[in-house]
mmCIF file of C-alpha atoms in Angstrom:
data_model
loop_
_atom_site.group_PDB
_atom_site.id
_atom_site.type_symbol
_atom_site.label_atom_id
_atom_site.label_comp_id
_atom_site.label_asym_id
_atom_site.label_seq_id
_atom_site.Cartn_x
_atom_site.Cartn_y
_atom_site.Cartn_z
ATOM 1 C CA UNK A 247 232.347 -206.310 36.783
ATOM 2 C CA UNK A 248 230.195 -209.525 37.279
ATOM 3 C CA UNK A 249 230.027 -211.522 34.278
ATOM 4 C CA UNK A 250 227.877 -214.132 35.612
ATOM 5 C CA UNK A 251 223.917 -214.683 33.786
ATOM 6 C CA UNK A 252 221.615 -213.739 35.795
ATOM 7 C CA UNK A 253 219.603 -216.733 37.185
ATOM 8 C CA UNK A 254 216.876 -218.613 35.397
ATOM 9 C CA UNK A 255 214.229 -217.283 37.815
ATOM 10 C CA UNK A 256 215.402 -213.131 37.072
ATOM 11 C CA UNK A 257 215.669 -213.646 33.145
ATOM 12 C CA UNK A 258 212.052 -215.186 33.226
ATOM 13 C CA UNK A 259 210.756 -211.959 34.992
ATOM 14 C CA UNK A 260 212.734 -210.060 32.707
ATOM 15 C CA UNK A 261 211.265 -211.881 29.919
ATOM 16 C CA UNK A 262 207.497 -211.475 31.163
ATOM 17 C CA UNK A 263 208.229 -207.680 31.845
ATOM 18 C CA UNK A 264 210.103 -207.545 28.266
ATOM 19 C CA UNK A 265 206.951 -209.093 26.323
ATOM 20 C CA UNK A 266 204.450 -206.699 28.251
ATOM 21 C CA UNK A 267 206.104 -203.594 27.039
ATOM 22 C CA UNK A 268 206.497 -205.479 23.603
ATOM 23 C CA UNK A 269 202.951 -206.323 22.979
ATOM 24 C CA UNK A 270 200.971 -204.961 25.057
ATOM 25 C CA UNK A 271 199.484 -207.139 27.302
ATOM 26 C CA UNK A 272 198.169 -209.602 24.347
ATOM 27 C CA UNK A 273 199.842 -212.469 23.887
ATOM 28 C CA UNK A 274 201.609 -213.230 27.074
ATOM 29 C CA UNK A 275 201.760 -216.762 27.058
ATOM 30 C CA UNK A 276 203.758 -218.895 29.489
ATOM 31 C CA UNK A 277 204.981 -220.747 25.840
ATOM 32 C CA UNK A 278 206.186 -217.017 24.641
ATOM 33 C CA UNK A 279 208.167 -216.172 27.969
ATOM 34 C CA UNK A 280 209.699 -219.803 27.685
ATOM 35 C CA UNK A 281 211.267 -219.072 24.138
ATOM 36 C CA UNK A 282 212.338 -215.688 24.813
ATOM 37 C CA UNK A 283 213.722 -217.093 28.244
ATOM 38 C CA UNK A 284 215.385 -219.757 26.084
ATOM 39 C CA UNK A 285 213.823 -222.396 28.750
ATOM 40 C CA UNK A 286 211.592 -225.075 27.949
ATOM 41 C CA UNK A 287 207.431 -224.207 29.043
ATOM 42 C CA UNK A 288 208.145 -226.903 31.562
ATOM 43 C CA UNK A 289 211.223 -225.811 33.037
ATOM 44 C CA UNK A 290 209.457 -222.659 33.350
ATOM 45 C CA UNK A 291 206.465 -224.213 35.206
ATOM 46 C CA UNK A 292 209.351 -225.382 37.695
ATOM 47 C CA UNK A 293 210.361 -221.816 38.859
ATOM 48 C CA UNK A 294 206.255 -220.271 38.448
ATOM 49 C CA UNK A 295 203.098 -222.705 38.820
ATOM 50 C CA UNK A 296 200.750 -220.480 37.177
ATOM 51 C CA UNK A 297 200.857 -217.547 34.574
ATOM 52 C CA UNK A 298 199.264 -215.191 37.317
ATOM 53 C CA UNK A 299 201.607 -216.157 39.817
ATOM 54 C CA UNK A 300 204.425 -215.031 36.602
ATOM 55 C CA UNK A 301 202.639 -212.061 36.473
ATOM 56 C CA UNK A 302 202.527 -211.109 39.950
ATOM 57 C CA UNK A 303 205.997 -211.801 40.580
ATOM 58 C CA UNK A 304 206.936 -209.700 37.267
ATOM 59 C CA UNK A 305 205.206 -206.999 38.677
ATOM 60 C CA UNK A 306 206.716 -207.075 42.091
ATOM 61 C CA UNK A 307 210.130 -207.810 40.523
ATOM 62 C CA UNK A 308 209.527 -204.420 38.665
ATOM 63 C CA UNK A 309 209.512 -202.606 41.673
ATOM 64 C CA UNK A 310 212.108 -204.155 42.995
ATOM 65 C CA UNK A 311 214.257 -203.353 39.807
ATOM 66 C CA UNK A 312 213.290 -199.631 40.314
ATOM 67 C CA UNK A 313 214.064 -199.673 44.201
ATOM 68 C CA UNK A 314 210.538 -198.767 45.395
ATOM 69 C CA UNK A 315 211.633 -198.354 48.357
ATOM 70 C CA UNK A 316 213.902 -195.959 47.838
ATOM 71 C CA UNK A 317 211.546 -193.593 46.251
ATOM 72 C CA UNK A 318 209.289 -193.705 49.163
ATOM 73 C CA UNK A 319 212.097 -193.036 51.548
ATOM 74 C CA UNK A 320 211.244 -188.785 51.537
ATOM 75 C CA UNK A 321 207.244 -189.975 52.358
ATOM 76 C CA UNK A 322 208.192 -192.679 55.153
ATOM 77 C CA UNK A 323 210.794 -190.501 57.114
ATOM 78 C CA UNK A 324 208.420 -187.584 56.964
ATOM 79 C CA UNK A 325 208.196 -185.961 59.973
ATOM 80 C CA UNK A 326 204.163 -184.438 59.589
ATOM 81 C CA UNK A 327 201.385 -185.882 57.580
ATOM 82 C CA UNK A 328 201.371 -183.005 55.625
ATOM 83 C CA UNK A 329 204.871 -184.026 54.736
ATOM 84 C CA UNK A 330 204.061 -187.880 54.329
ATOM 85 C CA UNK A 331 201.239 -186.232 51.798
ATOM 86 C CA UNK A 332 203.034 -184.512 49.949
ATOM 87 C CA UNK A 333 206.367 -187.059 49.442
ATOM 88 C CA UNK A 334 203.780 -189.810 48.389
ATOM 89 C CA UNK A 335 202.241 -187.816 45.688
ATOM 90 C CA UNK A 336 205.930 -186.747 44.310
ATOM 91 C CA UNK A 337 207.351 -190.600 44.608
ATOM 92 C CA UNK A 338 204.162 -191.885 42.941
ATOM 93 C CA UNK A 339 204.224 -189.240 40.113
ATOM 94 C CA UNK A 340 207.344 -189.883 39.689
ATOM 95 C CA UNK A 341 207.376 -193.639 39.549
ATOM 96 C CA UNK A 342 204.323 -193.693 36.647
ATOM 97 C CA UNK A 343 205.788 -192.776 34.189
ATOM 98 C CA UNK A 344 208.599 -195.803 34.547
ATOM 99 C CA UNK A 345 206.134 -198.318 35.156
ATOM 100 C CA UNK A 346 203.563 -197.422 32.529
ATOM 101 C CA UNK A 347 204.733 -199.860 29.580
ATOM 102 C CA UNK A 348 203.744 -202.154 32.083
ATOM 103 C CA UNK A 349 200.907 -200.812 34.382
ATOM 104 C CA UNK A 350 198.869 -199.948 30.543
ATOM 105 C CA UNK A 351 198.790 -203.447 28.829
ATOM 106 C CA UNK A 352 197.421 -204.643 32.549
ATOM 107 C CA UNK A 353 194.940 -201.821 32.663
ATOM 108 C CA UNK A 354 193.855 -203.329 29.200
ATOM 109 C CA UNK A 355 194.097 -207.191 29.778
ATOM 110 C CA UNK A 356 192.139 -206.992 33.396
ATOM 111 C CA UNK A 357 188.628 -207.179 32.689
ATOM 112 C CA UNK A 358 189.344 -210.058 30.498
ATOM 113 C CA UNK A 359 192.934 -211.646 31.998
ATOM 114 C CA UNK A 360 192.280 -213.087 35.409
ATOM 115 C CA UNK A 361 196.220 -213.195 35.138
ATOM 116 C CA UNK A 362 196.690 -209.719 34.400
ATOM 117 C CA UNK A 363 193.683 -208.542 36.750
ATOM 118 C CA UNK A 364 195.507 -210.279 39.944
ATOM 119 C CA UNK A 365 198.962 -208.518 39.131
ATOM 120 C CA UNK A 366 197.498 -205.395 38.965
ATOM 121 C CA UNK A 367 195.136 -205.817 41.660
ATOM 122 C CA UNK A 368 198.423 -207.025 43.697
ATOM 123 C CA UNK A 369 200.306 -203.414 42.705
ATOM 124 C CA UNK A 370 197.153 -201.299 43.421
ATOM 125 C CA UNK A 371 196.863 -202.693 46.910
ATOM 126 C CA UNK A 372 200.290 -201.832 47.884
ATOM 127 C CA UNK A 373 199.465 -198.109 46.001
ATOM 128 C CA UNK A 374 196.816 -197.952 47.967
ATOM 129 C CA UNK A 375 198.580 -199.377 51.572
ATOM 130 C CA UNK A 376 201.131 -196.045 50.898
ATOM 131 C CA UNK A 377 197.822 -193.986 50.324
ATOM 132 C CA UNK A 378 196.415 -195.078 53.663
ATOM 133 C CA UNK A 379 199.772 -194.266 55.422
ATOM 134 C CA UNK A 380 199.746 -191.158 54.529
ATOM 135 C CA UNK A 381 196.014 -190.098 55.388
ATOM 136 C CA UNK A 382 196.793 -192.181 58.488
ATOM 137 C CA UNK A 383 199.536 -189.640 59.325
ATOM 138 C CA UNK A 384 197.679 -186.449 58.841
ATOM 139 C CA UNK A 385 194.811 -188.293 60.983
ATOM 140 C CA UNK A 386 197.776 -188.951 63.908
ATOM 141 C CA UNK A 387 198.477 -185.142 63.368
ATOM 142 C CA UNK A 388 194.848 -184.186 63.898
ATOM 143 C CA UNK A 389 194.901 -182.606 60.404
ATOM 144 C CA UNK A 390 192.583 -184.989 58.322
ATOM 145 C CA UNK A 391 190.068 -182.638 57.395
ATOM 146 C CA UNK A 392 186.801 -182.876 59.359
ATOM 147 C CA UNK A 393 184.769 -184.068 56.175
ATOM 148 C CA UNK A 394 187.075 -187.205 55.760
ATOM 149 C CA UNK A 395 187.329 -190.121 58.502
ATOM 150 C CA UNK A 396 190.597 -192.317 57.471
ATOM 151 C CA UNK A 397 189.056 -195.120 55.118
ATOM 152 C CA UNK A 398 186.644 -192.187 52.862
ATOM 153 C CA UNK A 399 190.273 -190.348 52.441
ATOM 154 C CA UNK A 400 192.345 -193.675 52.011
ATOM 155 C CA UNK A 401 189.137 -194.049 49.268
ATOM 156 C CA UNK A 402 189.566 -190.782 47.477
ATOM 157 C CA UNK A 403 193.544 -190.310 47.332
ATOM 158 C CA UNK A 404 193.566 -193.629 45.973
ATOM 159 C CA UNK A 405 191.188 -192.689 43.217
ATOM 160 C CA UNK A 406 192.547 -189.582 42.232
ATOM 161 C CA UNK A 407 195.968 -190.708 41.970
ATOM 162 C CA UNK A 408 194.848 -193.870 39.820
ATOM 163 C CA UNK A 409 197.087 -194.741 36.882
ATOM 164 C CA UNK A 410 194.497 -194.195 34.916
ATOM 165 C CA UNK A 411 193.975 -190.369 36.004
ATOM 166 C CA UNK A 412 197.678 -189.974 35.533
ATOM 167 C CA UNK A 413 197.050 -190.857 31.997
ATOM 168 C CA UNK A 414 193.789 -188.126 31.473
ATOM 169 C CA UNK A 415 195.877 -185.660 32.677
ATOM 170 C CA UNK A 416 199.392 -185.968 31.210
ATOM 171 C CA UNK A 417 198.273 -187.727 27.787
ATOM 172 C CA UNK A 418 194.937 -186.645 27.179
ATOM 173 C CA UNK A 419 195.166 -182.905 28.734
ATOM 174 C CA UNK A 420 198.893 -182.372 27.725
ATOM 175 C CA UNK A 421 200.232 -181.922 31.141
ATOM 176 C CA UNK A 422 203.971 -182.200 31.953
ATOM 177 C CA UNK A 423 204.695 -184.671 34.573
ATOM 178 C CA UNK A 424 205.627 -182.410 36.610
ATOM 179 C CA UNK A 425 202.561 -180.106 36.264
ATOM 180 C CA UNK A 426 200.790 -182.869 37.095
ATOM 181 C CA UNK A 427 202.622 -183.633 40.700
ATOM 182 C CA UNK A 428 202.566 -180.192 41.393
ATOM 183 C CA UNK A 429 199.005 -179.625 40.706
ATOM 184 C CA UNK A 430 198.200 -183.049 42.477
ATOM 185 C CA UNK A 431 200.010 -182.091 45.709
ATOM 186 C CA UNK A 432 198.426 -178.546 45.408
ATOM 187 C CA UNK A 433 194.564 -180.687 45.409
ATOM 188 C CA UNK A 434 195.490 -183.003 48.221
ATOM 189 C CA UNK A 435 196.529 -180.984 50.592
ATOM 190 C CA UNK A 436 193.353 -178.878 49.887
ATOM 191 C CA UNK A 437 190.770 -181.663 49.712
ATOM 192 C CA UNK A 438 192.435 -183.400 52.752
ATOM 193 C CA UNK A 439 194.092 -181.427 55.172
ATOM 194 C CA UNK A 440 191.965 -178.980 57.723
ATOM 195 C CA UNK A 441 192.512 -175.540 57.371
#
């Protein structure tokens, strides 16, 4: 078993991800990830110039913590859009619910937090990159719907599988997580594949 603290730069990010489940989204000062880091604010300007380049990198660390990449394995080595669709929709329903203590307070903080409104901007355009892969697959298969060209699709699967969404339907309608993949792979194959 390793023994060995992990280094300054991962215990910072774990700090940062730590104090946006903790609070919220208010209150994330560089000053407040220092002490809980147990690092001076200037040692902590050494490893991060800029709170919204902590933020970012707290974001992306998160992903990296829960493997990403892993859970789009299924949607990348599918061998039909259809499939690509459908695995992208699954690994994405499944992954909200892991990243919401964090995804929520940055919801909150954006329109006021350029700090918080980059690092979310940052994970939505990656979101939306796996969206585009997969309507760029059922395009390749000539099964993009006729109504759709790739970018209106991109567009619209991006929407509808918005974090925010995710939250109407599984805390404000009472859905199980599951009901809500299932119904959301059920829609998306409708609204976007040709019949």
């Amino acid at each position: 078993m390793n023994t060995e603290k992990p280094d300054t730069r991962h215990r910072i990010l774990n700090a940062c991800i730590s104090i946006l489940e903790e609070q919220g989204g208010k209150g994330v000062r560089m000053g407040d990830i220092a002490k809980k880091t147990g690092i001076s604010r200037q040692a902590l300007y050494l490893h991060f110039s800029s709170r919204t380049d902590l933020l970012v990198a707290s974001t992306r660390y998160l992903d990296e913590k829960l493997d990403i990449d892993a859970r789009l394995a299924d949607s990348r080595a599918a061998q039909t859009g259809i499939q690509r669709l459908s695995s992208y929709v699954k690994a994405w329903g499944n992954y909200i619910p892991e990243i919401y203590t964090v995804a929520k307070p940055l919801l909150i903080e954006q329109d006021t937090d350029q700090a918080a409104e980059a690092a979310w901007s940052d994970r939505m355009q990656a979101m939306r990159e796996g969206c585009e892969a997969a309507i760029s697959a059922l395009h390749r298969d000539n099964k993009l719907s006729s109504e759709w060209n790739t970018k209106s699709a991109t567009d619209a699967l991006w929407t509808l599988l918005s974090v925010r969404n995710w939250e109407q339907f599984t805390q404000l309608c009472g859905w199980s997580n599951q009901q809500y993949i299932d119904h959301l792979i059920c829609m998306t194959n409708r609204l976007f594949v040709s019949p």
